[in-house]
């Protein structure tokens, strides 16, 4: 079973750092919530410690990783319309998660669609935006 390292805050706001075994990241988040902890960071550990960055390289600015083998480069021409659409949806009353889910269904640009789909998957697992 995978082992996850986490940093969280307890009910009084004090930081707690530890590790636990669980089938998935989603299960870790459920366990932490049941313990009354607010997760700040959860990462899966490999046999030798925390997982390495994608391809052994740190992430580039403007790139995000969709899986361990692919990353998509977003240009300013991609980012600005995405952020404007996200802003419009959130100011009209949608939560950030729902706005991203809606954008993932409606965007035609493959890079932006992949970005929204990936963000929605992470948010639905409990990761912060």
Coordinates of C-alpha atoms in Angstrom, one line a residue:
X1 CA 0.0 0.0 0.0
X2 CA 1.4 3.5 -0.9
X3 CA 2.7 5.7 1.9
X4 CA 1.9 9.4 1.9
X5 CA 3.7 12.2 3.7
X6 CA 1.5 15.1 4.8
X7 CA 1.6 18.4 6.4
X8 CA -1.6 19.6 8.0
X9 CA -3.0 22.0 10.7
X10 CA -4.9 20.7 13.7
X11 CA -8.0 22.4 15.1
X12 CA -5.9 24.9 17.1
X13 CA -3.9 25.9 14.0
X14 CA -0.7 24.1 14.9
X15 CA 1.2 22.4 12.0
X16 CA 1.4 18.6 12.1
X17 CA 3.7 16.6 9.8
X18 CA 3.6 12.8 9.5
X19 CA 3.1 10.0 7.1
X20 CA 0.5 7.3 6.7
X21 CA -0.4 4.4 4.5
X22 CA -3.6 4.5 2.4
X23 CA -4.8 3.1 -1.0
X24 CA -5.0 6.6 -2.6
X25 CA -4.5 10.3 -2.0
X26 CA -8.2 10.7 -1.7
X27 CA -8.3 8.2 1.1
X28 CA -5.5 10.1 2.9
X29 CA -7.6 13.3 2.7
X30 CA -10.6 11.5 4.1
X31 CA -8.5 10.1 7.0
X32 CA -7.1 13.6 7.8
X33 CA -10.6 15.1 7.8
X34 CA -11.8 12.4 10.1
X35 CA -8.9 13.3 12.5
X36 CA -9.9 16.9 12.4
X37 CA -6.8 18.0 10.4
X38 CA -6.8 20.5 7.6
X39 CA -4.3 19.2 4.9
X40 CA -1.8 21.7 3.5
X41 CA 0.4 19.2 1.5
X42 CA 0.0 15.5 0.7
X43 CA 2.6 13.7 -1.4
X44 CA 3.2 10.0 -2.1
X45 CA 6.5 8.6 -1.0
X46 CA 8.5 6.3 -3.2
X47 CA 10.7 3.5 -1.8
X48 CA 13.6 5.9 -1.2
X49 CA 11.6 8.9 0.0
X50 CA 9.3 11.5 -1.7
X51 CA 8.7 11.1 -5.4
X52 CA 11.1 12.9 -7.7
X53 CA 9.9 15.7 -10.0
X54 CA 8.8 14.7 -13.5
X55 CA 11.7 13.3 -15.5
X56 CA 14.0 14.2 -12.6
X57 CA 13.7 17.8 -13.6
X58 CA 12.0 20.6 -11.6
X59 CA 8.8 22.0 -13.2
X60 CA 9.3 24.9 -15.6
X61 CA 7.4 28.0 -15.2
X62 CA 4.3 28.0 -17.4
X63 CA 4.3 24.2 -17.7
X64 CA 2.1 21.7 -15.8
X65 CA 2.4 17.9 -15.8
X66 CA -0.5 15.8 -16.9
X67 CA 1.2 12.5 -16.1
X68 CA 4.7 11.3 -15.3
X69 CA 5.5 11.3 -19.0
X70 CA 3.8 14.4 -20.5
X71 CA 3.7 18.1 -19.7
X72 CA 1.9 20.8 -21.6
X73 CA 3.5 24.3 -22.2
X74 CA 1.0 27.1 -21.8
X75 CA 1.8 30.4 -23.4
X76 CA 0.6 33.8 -22.3
X77 CA -1.9 33.6 -25.1
X78 CA -3.4 30.5 -23.4
X79 CA -3.2 31.7 -19.8
X80 CA -4.9 35.1 -20.1
X81 CA -8.1 33.9 -21.7
X82 CA -8.3 31.0 -19.3
X83 CA -7.9 33.3 -16.3
X84 CA -10.4 35.8 -17.7
X85 CA -13.0 33.0 -18.2
X86 CA -12.3 31.6 -14.7
X87 CA -12.7 35.1 -13.3
X88 CA -16.0 35.7 -15.1
X89 CA -17.4 32.4 -13.8
X90 CA -16.3 32.9 -10.2
X91 CA -17.6 36.5 -10.0
X92 CA -20.9 35.3 -11.3
X93 CA -21.3 33.1 -8.3
X94 CA -19.7 29.7 -9.2
X95 CA -17.1 28.2 -6.9
X96 CA -13.6 27.9 -8.4
X97 CA -13.9 24.1 -8.6
X98 CA -17.2 24.3 -10.4
X99 CA -15.9 26.9 -12.8
X100 CA -12.9 24.7 -13.7
X101 CA -15.2 21.7 -14.2
X102 CA -17.4 23.7 -16.5
X103 CA -14.4 25.1 -18.4
X104 CA -13.1 21.5 -18.8
X105 CA -16.3 20.6 -20.6
X106 CA -16.5 23.6 -22.8
X107 CA -13.1 24.7 -23.9
X108 CA -12.1 23.6 -27.4
X109 CA -8.3 24.3 -27.2
X110 CA -6.6 21.0 -26.4
X111 CA -4.0 22.5 -24.0
X112 CA -6.6 24.4 -22.0
X113 CA -9.0 21.5 -22.0
X114 CA -6.2 19.3 -20.6
X115 CA -5.3 21.9 -18.0
X116 CA -8.9 22.2 -16.8
X117 CA -9.4 18.5 -16.8
X118 CA -6.2 18.0 -14.8
X119 CA -7.1 20.8 -12.4
X120 CA -10.6 19.4 -11.8
X121 CA -9.2 15.9 -11.1
X122 CA -6.8 17.4 -8.5
X123 CA -9.4 19.6 -6.9
X124 CA -11.9 16.8 -6.7
X125 CA -9.2 14.8 -4.8
X126 CA -9.0 17.6 -2.3
X127 CA -5.9 19.5 -3.5
X128 CA -6.0 23.3 -3.1
X129 CA -6.3 25.4 -6.2

